[in-house]
CSV table of C-alpha atoms and ligand atoms in Angstrom, one decimal:
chain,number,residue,atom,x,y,z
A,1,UNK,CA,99.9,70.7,121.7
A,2,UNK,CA,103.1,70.2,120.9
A,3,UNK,CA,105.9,73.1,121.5
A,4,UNK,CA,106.2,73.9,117.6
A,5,UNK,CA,102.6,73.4,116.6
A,6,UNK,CA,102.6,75.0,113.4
A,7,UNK,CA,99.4,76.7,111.7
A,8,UNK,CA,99.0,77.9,108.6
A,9,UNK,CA,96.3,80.4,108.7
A,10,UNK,CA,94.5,82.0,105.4
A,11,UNK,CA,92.9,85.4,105.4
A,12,UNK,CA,90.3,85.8,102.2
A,13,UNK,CA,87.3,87.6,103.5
A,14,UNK,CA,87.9,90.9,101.6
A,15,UNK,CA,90.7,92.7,99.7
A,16,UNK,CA,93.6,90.6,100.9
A,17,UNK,CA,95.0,87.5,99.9
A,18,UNK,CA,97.0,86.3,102.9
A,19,UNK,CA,98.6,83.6,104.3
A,20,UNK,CA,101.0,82.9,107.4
A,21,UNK,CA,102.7,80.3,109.5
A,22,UNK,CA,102.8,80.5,112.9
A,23,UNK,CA,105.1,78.2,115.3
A,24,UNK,CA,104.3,77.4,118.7
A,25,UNK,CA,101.6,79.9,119.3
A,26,UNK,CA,104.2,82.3,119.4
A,27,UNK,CA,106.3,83.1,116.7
A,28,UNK,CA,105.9,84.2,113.0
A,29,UNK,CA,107.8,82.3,110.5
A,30,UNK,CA,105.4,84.1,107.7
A,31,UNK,CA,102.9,86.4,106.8
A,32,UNK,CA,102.6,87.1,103.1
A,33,UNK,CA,100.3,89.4,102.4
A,34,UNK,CA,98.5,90.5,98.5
A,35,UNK,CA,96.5,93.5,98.6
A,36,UNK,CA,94.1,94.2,95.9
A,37,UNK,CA,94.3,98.0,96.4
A,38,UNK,CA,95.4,98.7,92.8
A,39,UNK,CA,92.3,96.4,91.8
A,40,UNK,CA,89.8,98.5,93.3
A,41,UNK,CA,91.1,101.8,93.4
A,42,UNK,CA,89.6,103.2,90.4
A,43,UNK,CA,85.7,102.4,91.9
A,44,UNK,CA,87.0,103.8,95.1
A,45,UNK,CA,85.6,100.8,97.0
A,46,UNK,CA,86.0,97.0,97.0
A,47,UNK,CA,83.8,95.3,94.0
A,48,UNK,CA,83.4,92.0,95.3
A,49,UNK,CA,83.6,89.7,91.3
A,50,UNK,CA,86.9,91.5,91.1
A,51,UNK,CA,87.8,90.6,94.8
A,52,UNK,CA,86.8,87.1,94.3
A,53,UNK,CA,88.6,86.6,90.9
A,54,UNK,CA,92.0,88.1,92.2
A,55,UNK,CA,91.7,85.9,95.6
A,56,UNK,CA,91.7,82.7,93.3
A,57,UNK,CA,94.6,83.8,91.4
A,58,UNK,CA,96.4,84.5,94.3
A,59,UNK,CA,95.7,82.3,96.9
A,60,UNK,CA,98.0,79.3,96.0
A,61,UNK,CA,100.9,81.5,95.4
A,62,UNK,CA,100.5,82.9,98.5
A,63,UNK,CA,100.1,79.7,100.1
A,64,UNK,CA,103.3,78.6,98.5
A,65,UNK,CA,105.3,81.4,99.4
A,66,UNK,CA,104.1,81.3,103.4
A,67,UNK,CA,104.6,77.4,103.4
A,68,UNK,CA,108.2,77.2,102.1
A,69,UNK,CA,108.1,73.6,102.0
A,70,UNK,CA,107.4,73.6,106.1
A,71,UNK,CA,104.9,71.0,107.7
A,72,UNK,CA,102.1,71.4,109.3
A,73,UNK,CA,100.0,70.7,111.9
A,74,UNK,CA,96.8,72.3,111.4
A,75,UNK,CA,95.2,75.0,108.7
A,76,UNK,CA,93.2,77.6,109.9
A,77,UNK,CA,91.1,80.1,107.4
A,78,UNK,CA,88.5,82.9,108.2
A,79,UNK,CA,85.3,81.7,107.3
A,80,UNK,CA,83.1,85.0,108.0
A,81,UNK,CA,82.3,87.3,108.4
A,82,UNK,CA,83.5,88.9,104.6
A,83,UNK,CA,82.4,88.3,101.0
A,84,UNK,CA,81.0,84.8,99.9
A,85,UNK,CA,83.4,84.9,96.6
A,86,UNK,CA,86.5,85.2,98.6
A,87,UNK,CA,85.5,82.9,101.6
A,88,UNK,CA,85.1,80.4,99.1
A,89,UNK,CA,88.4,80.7,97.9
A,90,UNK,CA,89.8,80.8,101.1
A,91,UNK,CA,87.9,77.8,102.3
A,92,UNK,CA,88.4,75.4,99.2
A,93,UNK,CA,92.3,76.4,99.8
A,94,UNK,CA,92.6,75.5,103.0
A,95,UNK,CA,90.3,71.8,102.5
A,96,UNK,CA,92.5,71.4,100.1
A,97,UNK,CA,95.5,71.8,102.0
A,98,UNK,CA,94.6,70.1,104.9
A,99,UNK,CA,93.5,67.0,102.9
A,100,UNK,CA,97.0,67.2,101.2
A,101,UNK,CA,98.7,67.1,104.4
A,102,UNK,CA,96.3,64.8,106.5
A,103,UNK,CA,96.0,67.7,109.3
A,104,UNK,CA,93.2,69.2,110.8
A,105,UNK,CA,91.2,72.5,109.7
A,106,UNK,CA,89.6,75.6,111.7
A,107,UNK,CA,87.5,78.1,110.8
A,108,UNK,CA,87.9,81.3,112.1
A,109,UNK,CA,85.9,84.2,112.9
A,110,UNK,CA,87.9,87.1,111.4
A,111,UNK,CA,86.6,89.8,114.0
A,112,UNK,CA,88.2,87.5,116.7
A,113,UNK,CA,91.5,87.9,114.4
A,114,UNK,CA,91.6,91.4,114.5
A,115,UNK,CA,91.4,91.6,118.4
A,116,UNK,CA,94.0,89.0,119.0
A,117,UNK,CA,96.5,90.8,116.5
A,118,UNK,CA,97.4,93.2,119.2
A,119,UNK,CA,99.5,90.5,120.7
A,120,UNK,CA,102.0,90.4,117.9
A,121,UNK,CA,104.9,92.9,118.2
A,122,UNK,CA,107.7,92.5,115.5
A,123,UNK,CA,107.0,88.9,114.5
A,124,UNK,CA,106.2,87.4,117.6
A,125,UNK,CA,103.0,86.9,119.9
A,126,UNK,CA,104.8,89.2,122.8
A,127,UNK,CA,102.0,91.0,124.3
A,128,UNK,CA,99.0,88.9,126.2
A,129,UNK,CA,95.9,90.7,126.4
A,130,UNK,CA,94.6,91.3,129.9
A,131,UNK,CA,90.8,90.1,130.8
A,132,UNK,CA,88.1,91.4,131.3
A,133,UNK,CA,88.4,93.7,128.7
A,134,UNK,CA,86.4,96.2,126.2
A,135,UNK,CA,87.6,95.2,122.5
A,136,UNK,CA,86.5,97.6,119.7
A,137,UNK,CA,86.9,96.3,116.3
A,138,UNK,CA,86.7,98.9,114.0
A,139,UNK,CA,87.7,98.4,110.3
A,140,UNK,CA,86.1,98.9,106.9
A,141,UNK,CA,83.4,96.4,107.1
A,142,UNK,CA,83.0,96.3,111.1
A,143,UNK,CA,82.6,98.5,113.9
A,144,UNK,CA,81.8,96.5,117.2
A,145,UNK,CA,82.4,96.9,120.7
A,146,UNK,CA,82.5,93.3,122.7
A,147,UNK,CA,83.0,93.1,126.6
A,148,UNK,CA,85.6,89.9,126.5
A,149,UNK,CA,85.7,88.0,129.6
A,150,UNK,CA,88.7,85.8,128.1
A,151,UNK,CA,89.6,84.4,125.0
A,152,UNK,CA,86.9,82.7,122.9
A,153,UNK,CA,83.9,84.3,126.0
A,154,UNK,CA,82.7,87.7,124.5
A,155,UNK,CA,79.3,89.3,125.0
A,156,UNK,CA,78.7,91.6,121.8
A,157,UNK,CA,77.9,95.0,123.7
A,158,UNK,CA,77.0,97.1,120.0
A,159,UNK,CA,77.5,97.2,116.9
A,160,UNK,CA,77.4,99.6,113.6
A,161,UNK,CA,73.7,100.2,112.3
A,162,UNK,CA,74.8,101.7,109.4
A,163,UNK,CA,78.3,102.5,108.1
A,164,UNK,CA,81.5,101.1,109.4
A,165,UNK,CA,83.6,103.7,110.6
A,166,UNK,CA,86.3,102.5,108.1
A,167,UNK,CA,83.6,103.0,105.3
A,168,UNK,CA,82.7,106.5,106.6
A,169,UNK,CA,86.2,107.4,106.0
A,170,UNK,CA,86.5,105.8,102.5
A,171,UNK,CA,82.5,107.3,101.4
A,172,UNK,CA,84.1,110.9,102.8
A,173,UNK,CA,87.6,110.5,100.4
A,174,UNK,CA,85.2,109.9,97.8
A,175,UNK,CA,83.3,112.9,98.4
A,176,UNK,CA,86.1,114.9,98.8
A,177,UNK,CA,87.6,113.2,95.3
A,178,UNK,CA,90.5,111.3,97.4
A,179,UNK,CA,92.0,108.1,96.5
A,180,UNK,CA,91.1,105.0,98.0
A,181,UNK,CA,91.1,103.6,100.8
A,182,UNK,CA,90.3,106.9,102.2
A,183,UNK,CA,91.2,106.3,105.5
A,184,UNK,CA,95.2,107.2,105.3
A,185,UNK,CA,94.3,109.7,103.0
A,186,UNK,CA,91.4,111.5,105.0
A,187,UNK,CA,93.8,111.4,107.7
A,188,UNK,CA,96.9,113.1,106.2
A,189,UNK,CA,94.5,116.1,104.9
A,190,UNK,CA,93.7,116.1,108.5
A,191,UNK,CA,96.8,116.9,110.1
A,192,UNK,CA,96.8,120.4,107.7
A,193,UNK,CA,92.9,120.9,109.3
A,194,UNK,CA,91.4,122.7,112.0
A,195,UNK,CA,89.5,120.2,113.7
A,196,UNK,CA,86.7,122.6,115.2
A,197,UNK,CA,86.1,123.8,111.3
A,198,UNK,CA,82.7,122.6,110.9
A,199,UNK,CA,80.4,121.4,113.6
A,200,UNK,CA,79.3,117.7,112.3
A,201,UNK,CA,77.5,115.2,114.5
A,202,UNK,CA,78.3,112.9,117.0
A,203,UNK,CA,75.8,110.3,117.0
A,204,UNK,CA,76.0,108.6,120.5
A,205,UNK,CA,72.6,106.7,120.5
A,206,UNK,CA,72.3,107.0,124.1
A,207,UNK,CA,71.1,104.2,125.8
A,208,UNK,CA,72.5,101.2,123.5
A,209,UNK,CA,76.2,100.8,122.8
A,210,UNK,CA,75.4,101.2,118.9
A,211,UNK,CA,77.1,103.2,116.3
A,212,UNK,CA,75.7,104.6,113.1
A,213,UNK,CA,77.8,107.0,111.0
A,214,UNK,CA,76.1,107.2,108.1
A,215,UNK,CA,74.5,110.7,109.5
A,216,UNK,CA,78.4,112.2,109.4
A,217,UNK,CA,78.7,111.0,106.1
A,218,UNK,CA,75.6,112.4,105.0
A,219,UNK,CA,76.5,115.5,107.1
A,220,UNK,CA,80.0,116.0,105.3
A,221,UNK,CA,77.7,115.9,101.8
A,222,UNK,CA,75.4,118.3,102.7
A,223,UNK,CA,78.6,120.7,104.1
A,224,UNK,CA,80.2,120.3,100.5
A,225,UNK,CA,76.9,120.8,98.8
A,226,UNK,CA,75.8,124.2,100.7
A,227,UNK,CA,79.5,125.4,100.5
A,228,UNK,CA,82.1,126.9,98.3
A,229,UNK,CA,85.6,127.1,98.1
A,230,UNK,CA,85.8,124.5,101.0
A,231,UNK,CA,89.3,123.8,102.5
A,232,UNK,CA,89.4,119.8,102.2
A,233,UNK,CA,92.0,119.9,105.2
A,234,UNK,CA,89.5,121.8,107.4
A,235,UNK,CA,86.7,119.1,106.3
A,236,UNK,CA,88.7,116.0,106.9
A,237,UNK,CA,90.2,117.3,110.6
A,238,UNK,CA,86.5,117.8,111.6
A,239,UNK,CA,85.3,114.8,110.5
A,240,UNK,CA,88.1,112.9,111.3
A,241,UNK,CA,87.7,114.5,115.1
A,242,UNK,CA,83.9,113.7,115.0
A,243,UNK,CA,84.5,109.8,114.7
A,244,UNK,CA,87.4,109.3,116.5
A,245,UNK,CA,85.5,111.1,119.9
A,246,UNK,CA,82.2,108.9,119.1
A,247,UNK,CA,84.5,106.0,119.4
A,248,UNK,CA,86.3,106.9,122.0
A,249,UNK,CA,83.4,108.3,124.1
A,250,UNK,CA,81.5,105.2,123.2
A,251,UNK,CA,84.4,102.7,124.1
A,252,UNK,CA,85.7,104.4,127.5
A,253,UNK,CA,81.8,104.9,128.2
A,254,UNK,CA,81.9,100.7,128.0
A,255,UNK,CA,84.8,100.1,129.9
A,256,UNK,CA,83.1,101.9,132.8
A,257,UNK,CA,79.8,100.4,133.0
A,258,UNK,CA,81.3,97.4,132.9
A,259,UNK,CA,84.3,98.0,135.3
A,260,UNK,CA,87.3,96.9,133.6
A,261,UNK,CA,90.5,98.1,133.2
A,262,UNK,CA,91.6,97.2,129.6
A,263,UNK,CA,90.7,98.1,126.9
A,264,UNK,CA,92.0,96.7,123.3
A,265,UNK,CA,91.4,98.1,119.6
A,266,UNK,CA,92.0,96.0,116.3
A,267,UNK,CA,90.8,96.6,112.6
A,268,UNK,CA,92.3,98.8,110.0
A,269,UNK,CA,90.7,102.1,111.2
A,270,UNK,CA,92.9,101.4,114.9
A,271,UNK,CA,96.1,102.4,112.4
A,272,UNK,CA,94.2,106.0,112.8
A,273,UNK,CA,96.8,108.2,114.8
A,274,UNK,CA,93.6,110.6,116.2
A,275,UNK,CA,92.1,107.9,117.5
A,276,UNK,CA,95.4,106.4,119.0
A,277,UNK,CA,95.9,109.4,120.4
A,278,UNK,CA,92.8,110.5,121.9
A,279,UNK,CA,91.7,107.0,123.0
A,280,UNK,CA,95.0,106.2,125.5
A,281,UNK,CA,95.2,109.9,126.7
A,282,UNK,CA,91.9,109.5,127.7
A,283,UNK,CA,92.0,106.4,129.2
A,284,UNK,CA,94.9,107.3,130.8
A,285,UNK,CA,92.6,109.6,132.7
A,286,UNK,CA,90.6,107.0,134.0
A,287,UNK,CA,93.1,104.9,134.9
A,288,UNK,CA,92.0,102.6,131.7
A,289,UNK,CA,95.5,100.8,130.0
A,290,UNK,CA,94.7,101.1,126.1
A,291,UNK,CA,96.1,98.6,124.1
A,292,UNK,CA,96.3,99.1,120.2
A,293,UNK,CA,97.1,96.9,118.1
A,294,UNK,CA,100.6,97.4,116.0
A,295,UNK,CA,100.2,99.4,112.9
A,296,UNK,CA,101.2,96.5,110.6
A,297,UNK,CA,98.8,94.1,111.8
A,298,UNK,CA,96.2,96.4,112.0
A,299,UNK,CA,95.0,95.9,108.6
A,300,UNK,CA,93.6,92.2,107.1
A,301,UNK,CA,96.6,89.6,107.4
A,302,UNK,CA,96.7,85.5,107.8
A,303,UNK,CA,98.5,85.5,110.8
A,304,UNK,CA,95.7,86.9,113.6
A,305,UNK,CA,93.9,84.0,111.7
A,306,UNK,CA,96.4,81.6,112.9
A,307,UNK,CA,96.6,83.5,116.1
A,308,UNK,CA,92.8,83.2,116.7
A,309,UNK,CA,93.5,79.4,115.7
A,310,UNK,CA,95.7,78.6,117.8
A,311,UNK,CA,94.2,80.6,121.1
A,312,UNK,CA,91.0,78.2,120.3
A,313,UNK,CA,92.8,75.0,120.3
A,314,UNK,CA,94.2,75.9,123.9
A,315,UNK,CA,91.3,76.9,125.3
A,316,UNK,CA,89.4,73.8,123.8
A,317,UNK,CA,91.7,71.5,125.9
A,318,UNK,CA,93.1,68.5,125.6
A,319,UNK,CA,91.0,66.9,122.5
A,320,UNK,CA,91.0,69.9,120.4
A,321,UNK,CA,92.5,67.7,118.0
A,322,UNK,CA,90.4,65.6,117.1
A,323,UNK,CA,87.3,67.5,117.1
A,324,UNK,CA,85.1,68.4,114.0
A,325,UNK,CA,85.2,72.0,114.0
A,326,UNK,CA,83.2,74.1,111.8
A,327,UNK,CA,84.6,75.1,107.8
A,328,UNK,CA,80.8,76.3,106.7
A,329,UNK,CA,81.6,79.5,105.6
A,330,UNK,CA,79.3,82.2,106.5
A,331,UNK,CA,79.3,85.9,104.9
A,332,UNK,CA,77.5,87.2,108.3
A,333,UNK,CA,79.1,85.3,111.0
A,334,UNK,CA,78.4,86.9,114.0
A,335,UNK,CA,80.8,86.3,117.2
A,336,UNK,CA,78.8,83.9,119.6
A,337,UNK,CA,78.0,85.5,122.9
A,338,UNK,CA,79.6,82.9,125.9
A,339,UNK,CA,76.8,80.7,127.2
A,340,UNK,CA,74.5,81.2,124.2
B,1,LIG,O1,90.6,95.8,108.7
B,1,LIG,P1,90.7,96.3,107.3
B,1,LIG,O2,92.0,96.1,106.5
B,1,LIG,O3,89.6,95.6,106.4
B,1,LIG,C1,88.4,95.2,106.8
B,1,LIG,O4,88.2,94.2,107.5
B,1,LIG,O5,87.5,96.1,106.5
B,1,LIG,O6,90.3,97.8,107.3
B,1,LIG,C2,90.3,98.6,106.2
B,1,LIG,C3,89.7,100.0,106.5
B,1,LIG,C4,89.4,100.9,105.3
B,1,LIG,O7,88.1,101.4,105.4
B,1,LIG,C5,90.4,102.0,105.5
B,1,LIG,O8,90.0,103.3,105.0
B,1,LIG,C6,90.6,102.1,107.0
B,1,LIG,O9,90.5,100.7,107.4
B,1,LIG,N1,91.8,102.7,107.5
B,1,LIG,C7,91.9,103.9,108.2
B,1,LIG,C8,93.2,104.2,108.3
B,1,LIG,N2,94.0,103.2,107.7
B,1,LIG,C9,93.1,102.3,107.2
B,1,LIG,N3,90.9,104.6,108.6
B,1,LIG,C10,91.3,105.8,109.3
B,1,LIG,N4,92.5,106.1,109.5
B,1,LIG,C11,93.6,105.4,109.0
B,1,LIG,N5,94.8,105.7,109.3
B,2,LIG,ZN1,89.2,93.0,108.6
């Protein structure tokens, strides 16, 4: 590839309309981002018709705006896992563009994106991960734990049966009659909490590297149910405690068994402070080096697309190019364990 390869990468797969250019591999020319929020506030959780109709009013705008008359070498969009409305948007866009433009097209698996986000640091792709390495991905539709032997080779250790943590934190604001998304709101209640307030579960499912949090949910429901006068502080700083140790616990647990020393978060739920906090300091215990990534890539954005993109086209070698890679969009795309 040549030294200013430029992709542009598109991000449709939930509540985000996004799209980004990146240069080189390296650095960030662009990464305009639309969030539906306001859209989906009022049902306190993403309806997908609205999600779908707002992404195709968007997405060429967006497009646009990223672009800024630049060329191209190559469009890259996140076909799954997400919503089948917005993955179509994002999909026809990007065709569309890359017919335009006579360049070739990607599609991305927009778990891989969140991992390979924690590279960026203000603008730029400063930061290479370190292999092997435990990722957890933990946002509002996902909540997986992958050992990655190096980019592209993973081996998906668990995964959510239930609830995504993310989720959990938006079905809990709900309860408690916060705004959405309930993550940054749960959160701030949090730091007014006691964490050790009420006793709810942590539901390690020994033996498998599985999470299910559908049981602290239902816990929290029960707690408000049984109880008056409840302090919503005292609620959220429990709850937000229970997670954050299954994740951690679960996650270190990981990088243990499976002897490596790095360990890398992505997804919107890695913007939780709690978890930041109690993941590196216990890490930093067992000699683990815990790499988040940034705040303001933690949530959905085009340019870990074109990140993800571009770490694919090097590891694919020298006729990358010119191969056929897959645009079939797919609502449950799983990440492909190496040598399956
Ligand atoms: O990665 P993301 O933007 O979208 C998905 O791919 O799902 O993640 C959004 C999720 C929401 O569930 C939101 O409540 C959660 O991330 N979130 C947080 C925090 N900030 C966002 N959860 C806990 N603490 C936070 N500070
Ligand atoms: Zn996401």
């Amino acid at each position: 590839m040549k030294k200013d390869f430029a992709i542009l990468g598109i991000e449709s797969t939930c509540d985000e309309t996004s799209a980004a250019l990146l240069v080189g591999g390296k650095k960030l020319l662009s990464n305009v981002i639309y969030s539906q929020i306001e859209e989906h506030k009022k049902y306190h959780g993403v309806v997908p018709e609205l999600a779908s109709r707002a992404h195709a009013a968007k997405i060429a705008t967006v497009i646009h705006e990223a672009l800024a008359g630049r060329d191209i070498d190559c469009v890259a969009f996140a076909r799954g896992p997400g919503l089948p409305g917005g993955l179509m948007v994002g999909r026809v866009a990007a065709q569309t563009l890359a017919n335009f433009k006579k360049v070739p097209i990607l599609g991305i698996n927009h778990l891989e994106g969140h991992l390979f986000a924690c590279e960026f640091e203000d603008g730029e792709v400063k930061n290479p991960l370190s292999f092997p390495l435990v990722a957890l991905v933990v946002s509002g539709g996902h909540t997986e734990l992958w050992y990655v032997r190096n980019y592209g080779q993973y081996k998906v250790l668990g995964r959510t049966r239930d609830d995504a943590a993310g989720e959990a934190f938006d079905k809990v604001a709900k309860l408690l009659g916060l705004p959405y998304p309930g993550g940054p709101q749960v959160s701030a209640q949090a730091l007014k909490g006691r964490r050790d307030a009420v006793d709810f579960p942590r539901p390690l499912l020994p033996g498998t590297w599985d999470f299910s949090f559908s049981g602290i949910k239902t816990a929290v429901s029960y707690y408000l149910r049984d109880h008056q006068d409840v302090s919503v502080p005292d609620v959220c700083a429990s709850f937000e405690e229970a997670v954050c140790e299954t994740l951690v616990k679960k996650t270190l647990l990981a990088a243990r068994k499976y002897k490596v020393k790095h360990v890398a978060v992505g997804g919107g739920v890695a913007a939780n402070t709690l978890l930041r906090q109690m993941m590196s300091a216990e890490g930093a215990k067992l000699g683990i080096d815990v790499r988040f990534v940034p705040r303001k890539m933690s949530s959905d954005n085009a340019a870990m697309i074109a990140l993800a993109a571009y770490k694919r086209l090097q590891a694919a070698g020298e006729d990358a190019l010119k191969k056929k890679w897959n645009i079939n969009i797919n609502p449950n795309l799983k990440v492909k364990n190496w040598g399956k």
